Amino acid sequence: DTAVSQTPKYLVTQMGNDKSIKCEQNLGHDTMYWYKQDSKKFLKIMFSYNNKELIINETVPNRFSPKSPDKAHLNLHINSLELGDSAVYFCASSQDVGFGELFFGEGSRLTVL
Amino acid sequence: GNSVTQMEGPVTLSEEAFLTINCTYTATGYPSLFWYVQYPGEGLQLLLKATKADDKGSNKGFEATYRKETTSFHLEKGSVQVSDSAVYFCALGYNQGGKLIFGQGTELSVKP
């Protein structure tokens, strides 16, 4: 049973489209995150949520809107996709709002044409 | 601002060779330090961590010591295996919302 699962794993779309990536964790963790990994494998945090409340919003364009319907799910919706949005998006979770160990999903590779 | 710098990859070693991946950081206060590993096609996994100066983190034969005087957290392993081939990320974090600051990653390739 996958601890942190993301869907879809691969997403190819045209510029200007809107797309969503879904994330679910079955670890009972309180905190979830979205990280972006660019083509050079550089990882940067985008958002974190604790018990459905936004804690970190790391200067991300407002075309990106996270939504947490419950503490086990954190979805990422992206409007008006741009070429620079092409990346691998990782969802992660942790037990505490500080941090303990982060558990990452397998990533969702988004390609914008 | 806070940042993490790792040695450039890729690093290519023969099986049973000694591994060092350098990591230095710039930070205020007293962050915790981490090494994460990303195997091909997978998400990152925590490899080891150290929460204060002079702590040594260790796991699966890998070790790293939190050196405040040199602001370093170098990863070492005495004898690498082909199965250690992966990308290794050094990171720092504070007890504030779970934000980790990652280095750029170092790809390790181990040949039989």
Short mmCIF file of C-alpha atoms in Angstrom, two decimals:
data_model
loop_
_atom_site.label_atom_id
_atom_site.label_comp_id
_atom_site.label_asym_id
_atom_site.label_seq_id
_atom_site.Cartn_x
_atom_site.Cartn_y
_atom_site.Cartn_z
CA ASP A 1 0.00 0.00 0.00
CA THR A 2 1.59 3.23 -1.18
CA ALA A 3 2.09 5.73 1.64
CA VAL A 4 1.97 8.91 -0.45
CA SER A 5 0.38 8.51 -3.86
CA GLN A 6 0.06 11.07 -6.63
CA THR A 7 -1.95 11.04 -9.82
CA PRO A 8 -1.24 11.34 -12.63
CA LYS A 9 2.41 10.29 -12.86
CA TYR A 10 2.79 11.88 -16.27
CA LEU A 11 0.92 14.81 -17.74
CA VAL A 12 1.51 16.37 -21.15
CA THR A 13 -0.55 19.41 -22.05
CA GLN A 14 -0.62 22.58 -24.10
CA MET A 15 0.21 26.09 -22.92
CA GLY A 16 -2.79 27.91 -21.55
CA ASN A 17 -4.59 24.79 -20.33
CA ASP A 18 -5.65 24.15 -16.72
CA LYS A 19 -4.62 20.93 -14.98
CA SER A 20 -4.73 19.29 -11.57
CA ILE A 21 -2.51 16.87 -9.70
CA LYS A 22 -3.93 14.89 -6.82
CA CYS A 23 -2.15 13.60 -3.73
CA GLU A 24 -3.27 11.28 -0.97
CA GLN A 25 -1.41 9.96 2.06
CA ASN A 26 -2.45 7.04 4.23
CA LEU A 27 0.09 7.61 6.98
CA GLY A 28 -2.21 9.60 9.24
CA HIS A 29 0.11 12.61 9.00
CA ASP A 30 -1.05 16.11 9.82
CA THR A 31 1.09 18.06 7.35
CA MET A 32 1.33 17.84 3.58
CA TYR A 33 3.52 19.65 1.05
CA TRP A 34 4.04 20.36 -2.60
CA TYR A 35 7.62 20.61 -3.88
CA LYS A 36 8.72 21.45 -7.42
CA GLN A 37 11.78 19.82 -8.99
CA ASP A 38 13.12 21.55 -12.08
CA SER A 39 15.09 20.07 -14.96
CA LYS A 40 18.34 20.41 -13.03
CA LYS A 41 16.82 18.41 -10.15
CA PHE A 42 16.69 21.50 -7.93
CA LEU A 43 13.89 21.05 -5.38
CA LYS A 44 11.94 23.91 -3.90
CA ILE A 45 8.95 24.00 -1.57
CA MET A 46 5.77 25.52 -2.93
CA PHE A 47 3.13 25.00 -0.22
CA SER A 48 2.54 23.25 3.06
CA TYR A 49 -0.75 22.51 4.78
CA ASN A 50 -1.41 21.42 8.34
CA ASN A 51 -4.82 19.93 9.06
CA LYS A 52 -6.24 21.60 5.95
CA GLU A 53 -4.79 25.02 6.78
CA LEU A 54 -2.20 26.72 4.61
CA ILE A 55 1.08 27.27 6.48
CA ILE A 56 3.64 28.00 3.77
CA ASN A 57 3.03 29.72 0.46
CA GLU A 58 6.46 30.18 -1.01
CA THR A 59 6.03 33.06 -3.45
CA VAL A 60 4.30 30.89 -5.99
CA PRO A 61 2.31 32.55 -8.81
CA ASN A 62 -1.38 32.65 -8.03
CA ARG A 63 -2.01 30.46 -11.08
CA PHE A 64 -1.13 27.66 -8.64
CA SER A 65 -3.89 26.90 -6.16
CA PRO A 66 -3.56 24.11 -3.63
CA LYS A 67 -6.65 22.64 -2.04
CA SER A 68 -6.85 20.35 0.95
CA PRO A 69 -10.33 18.82 1.35
CA ASP A 70 -9.14 16.85 4.37
CA LYS A 71 -5.83 16.21 6.04
CA ALA A 72 -5.17 13.10 3.94
CA HIS A 73 -5.46 14.91 0.62
CA LEU A 74 -3.67 17.85 -0.96
CA ASN A 75 -4.39 18.68 -4.58
CA LEU A 76 -2.63 21.16 -6.82
CA HIS A 77 -4.51 23.02 -9.53
CA ILE A 78 -2.61 25.03 -12.12
CA ASN A 79 -4.33 27.58 -14.36
CA SER A 80 -3.10 28.95 -17.66
CA LEU A 81 -0.10 26.65 -17.88
CA GLU A 82 3.19 28.12 -19.10
CA LEU A 83 6.28 26.46 -20.55
CA GLY A 84 8.20 27.21 -17.34
CA ASP A 85 5.75 25.12 -15.35
CA SER A 86 7.26 21.98 -16.86
CA ALA A 87 8.79 20.12 -13.92
CA VAL A 88 8.30 17.18 -11.60
CA TYR A 89 5.92 18.00 -8.76
CA PHE A 90 6.35 16.05 -5.55
CA CYS A 91 3.81 15.70 -2.82
CA ALA A 92 5.08 14.91 0.67
CA SER A 93 3.75 14.49 4.17
CA SER A 94 5.07 14.55 7.72
CA GLN A 95 3.70 13.87 11.17
CA ASP A 96 4.39 17.26 12.66
CA VAL A 97 3.95 20.86 11.60
CA GLY A 98 7.57 21.43 12.49
CA PHE A 99 9.19 18.62 10.70
CA GLY A 100 10.16 15.10 11.30
CA GLU A 101 10.84 12.90 8.36
CA LEU A 102 9.18 13.90 5.11
CA PHE A 103 7.62 11.08 3.09
CA PHE A 104 7.54 11.82 -0.62
CA GLY A 105 5.32 10.53 -3.37
CA GLU A 106 6.81 9.29 -6.64
CA GLY A 107 6.29 12.60 -8.38
CA SER A 108 4.14 13.85 -11.24
CA ARG A 109 6.04 14.87 -14.36
CA LEU A 110 4.30 17.78 -16.07
CA THR A 111 5.31 18.72 -19.60
CA VAL A 112 3.86 21.88 -21.10
CA LEU A 113 4.16 22.16 -24.90
CA GLY B 1 19.44 33.82 3.07
CA ASN B 2 19.70 30.17 3.92
CA SER B 3 21.19 27.89 1.28
CA VAL B 4 22.78 24.50 0.70
CA THR B 5 25.57 23.76 -1.76
CA GLN B 6 26.58 20.28 -2.85
CA MET B 7 29.41 19.05 -4.99
CA GLU B 8 28.60 18.78 -8.66
CA GLY B 9 27.83 15.43 -10.14
CA PRO B 10 27.72 13.01 -11.64
CA VAL B 11 30.04 11.03 -9.41
CA THR B 12 31.07 7.69 -10.89
CA LEU B 13 32.68 5.06 -8.68
CA SER B 14 33.54 1.39 -8.87
CA GLU B 15 31.86 -1.00 -6.48
CA GLU B 16 33.49 -1.07 -3.01
CA ALA B 17 35.06 2.37 -3.48
CA PHE B 18 34.91 5.02 -0.75
CA LEU B 19 32.29 7.71 -1.22
CA THR B 20 32.29 11.32 -0.13
CA ILE B 21 29.67 13.82 -1.26
CA ASN B 22 30.39 17.30 0.03
CA CYS B 23 27.67 19.52 1.43
CA THR B 24 28.06 22.98 2.92
CA TYR B 25 25.37 25.30 4.13
CA THR B 26 24.67 28.91 4.96
CA ALA B 27 22.13 29.43 7.70
CA THR B 28 21.26 31.52 10.70
CA GLY B 29 20.66 29.90 14.03
CA TYR B 30 20.65 26.16 14.48
CA PRO B 31 19.06 24.24 11.64
CA SER B 32 18.75 20.49 11.43
CA LEU B 33 20.56 18.83 8.54
CA PHE B 34 19.40 15.98 6.35
CA TRP B 35 20.45 13.70 3.53
CA TYR B 36 17.72 12.42 1.25
CA VAL B 37 18.16 9.87 -1.54
CA GLN B 38 16.16 9.60 -4.76
CA TYR B 39 16.37 6.28 -6.59
CA PRO B 40 15.46 6.29 -10.29
CA GLY B 41 11.75 6.81 -10.83
CA GLU B 42 10.99 7.21 -7.15
CA GLY B 43 10.34 9.97 -4.64
CA LEU B 44 12.89 11.12 -2.10
CA GLN B 45 13.55 9.08 1.03
CA LEU B 46 15.20 10.25 4.20
CA LEU B 47 18.64 8.66 4.48
CA LEU B 48 19.91 10.24 7.69
CA LYS B 49 19.70 13.39 9.77
CA ALA B 50 21.45 15.35 12.50
CA THR B 51 19.73 17.90 14.68
CA LYS B 52 22.61 19.66 16.43
CA ALA B 53 26.30 20.38 16.10
CA ASP B 54 28.65 17.37 16.34
CA ASP B 55 25.75 14.92 15.91
CA LYS B 56 26.48 12.06 13.55
CA GLY B 57 23.65 10.65 11.48
CA SER B 58 24.02 7.15 10.10
CA ASN B 59 21.97 4.65 8.12
CA LYS B 60 22.66 1.78 5.70
CA GLY B 61 26.42 2.30 6.00
CA PHE B 62 26.19 6.02 5.22
CA GLU B 63 27.36 8.61 7.74
CA ALA B 64 27.42 12.39 8.03
CA THR B 65 28.56 14.62 10.88
CA TYR B 66 27.08 18.06 11.59
CA ARG B 67 30.11 20.38 11.65
CA LYS B 68 29.12 23.86 12.74
CA GLU B 69 32.63 25.24 12.61
CA THR B 70 32.95 24.40 8.91
CA THR B 71 29.19 24.61 8.15
CA SER B 72 29.38 21.20 6.53
CA PHE B 73 27.50 17.90 6.49
CA HIS B 74 29.48 15.66 4.15
CA LEU B 75 28.05 12.25 3.29
CA GLU B 76 30.40 9.25 3.44
CA LYS B 77 30.23 5.53 2.87
CA GLY B 78 33.14 3.16 3.18
CA SER B 79 32.20 0.73 0.41
CA VAL B 80 29.54 1.59 -2.16
CA GLN B 81 27.37 -0.92 -4.00
CA VAL B 82 25.71 -0.77 -7.40
CA SER B 83 22.40 -0.44 -5.55
CA ASP B 84 23.58 2.90 -4.09
CA SER B 85 23.29 4.51 -7.53
CA ALA B 86 20.87 7.40 -7.01
CA VAL B 87 20.67 11.15 -6.58
CA TYR B 88 21.60 12.39 -3.11
CA PHE B 89 20.21 15.62 -1.68
CA CYS B 90 21.53 17.55 1.28
CA ALA B 91 18.95 19.74 3.03
CA LEU B 92 18.51 21.98 6.03
CA GLY B 93 15.40 22.90 7.94
CA TYR B 94 14.05 24.65 10.96
CA ASN B 95 11.12 23.78 13.14
CA GLN B 96 8.87 26.13 11.17
CA GLY B 97 6.18 24.58 9.07
CA GLY B 98 8.30 21.82 7.62
CA LYS B 99 10.14 23.84 5.01
CA LEU B 100 13.31 22.15 3.85
CA ILE B 101 15.94 23.93 1.78
CA PHE B 102 17.60 21.48 -0.58
CA GLY B 103 20.92 21.47 -2.33
CA GLN B 104 20.99 20.83 -6.06
CA GLY B 105 21.47 17.09 -5.72
CA THR B 106 24.48 14.93 -6.61
CA GLU B 107 24.04 11.99 -8.92
CA LEU B 108 26.01 8.90 -7.95
CA SER B 109 26.64 6.07 -10.39
CA VAL B 110 28.33 2.91 -9.10
CA LYS B 111 29.75 0.48 -11.69
CA PRO B 112 30.28 -3.22 -11.04
#
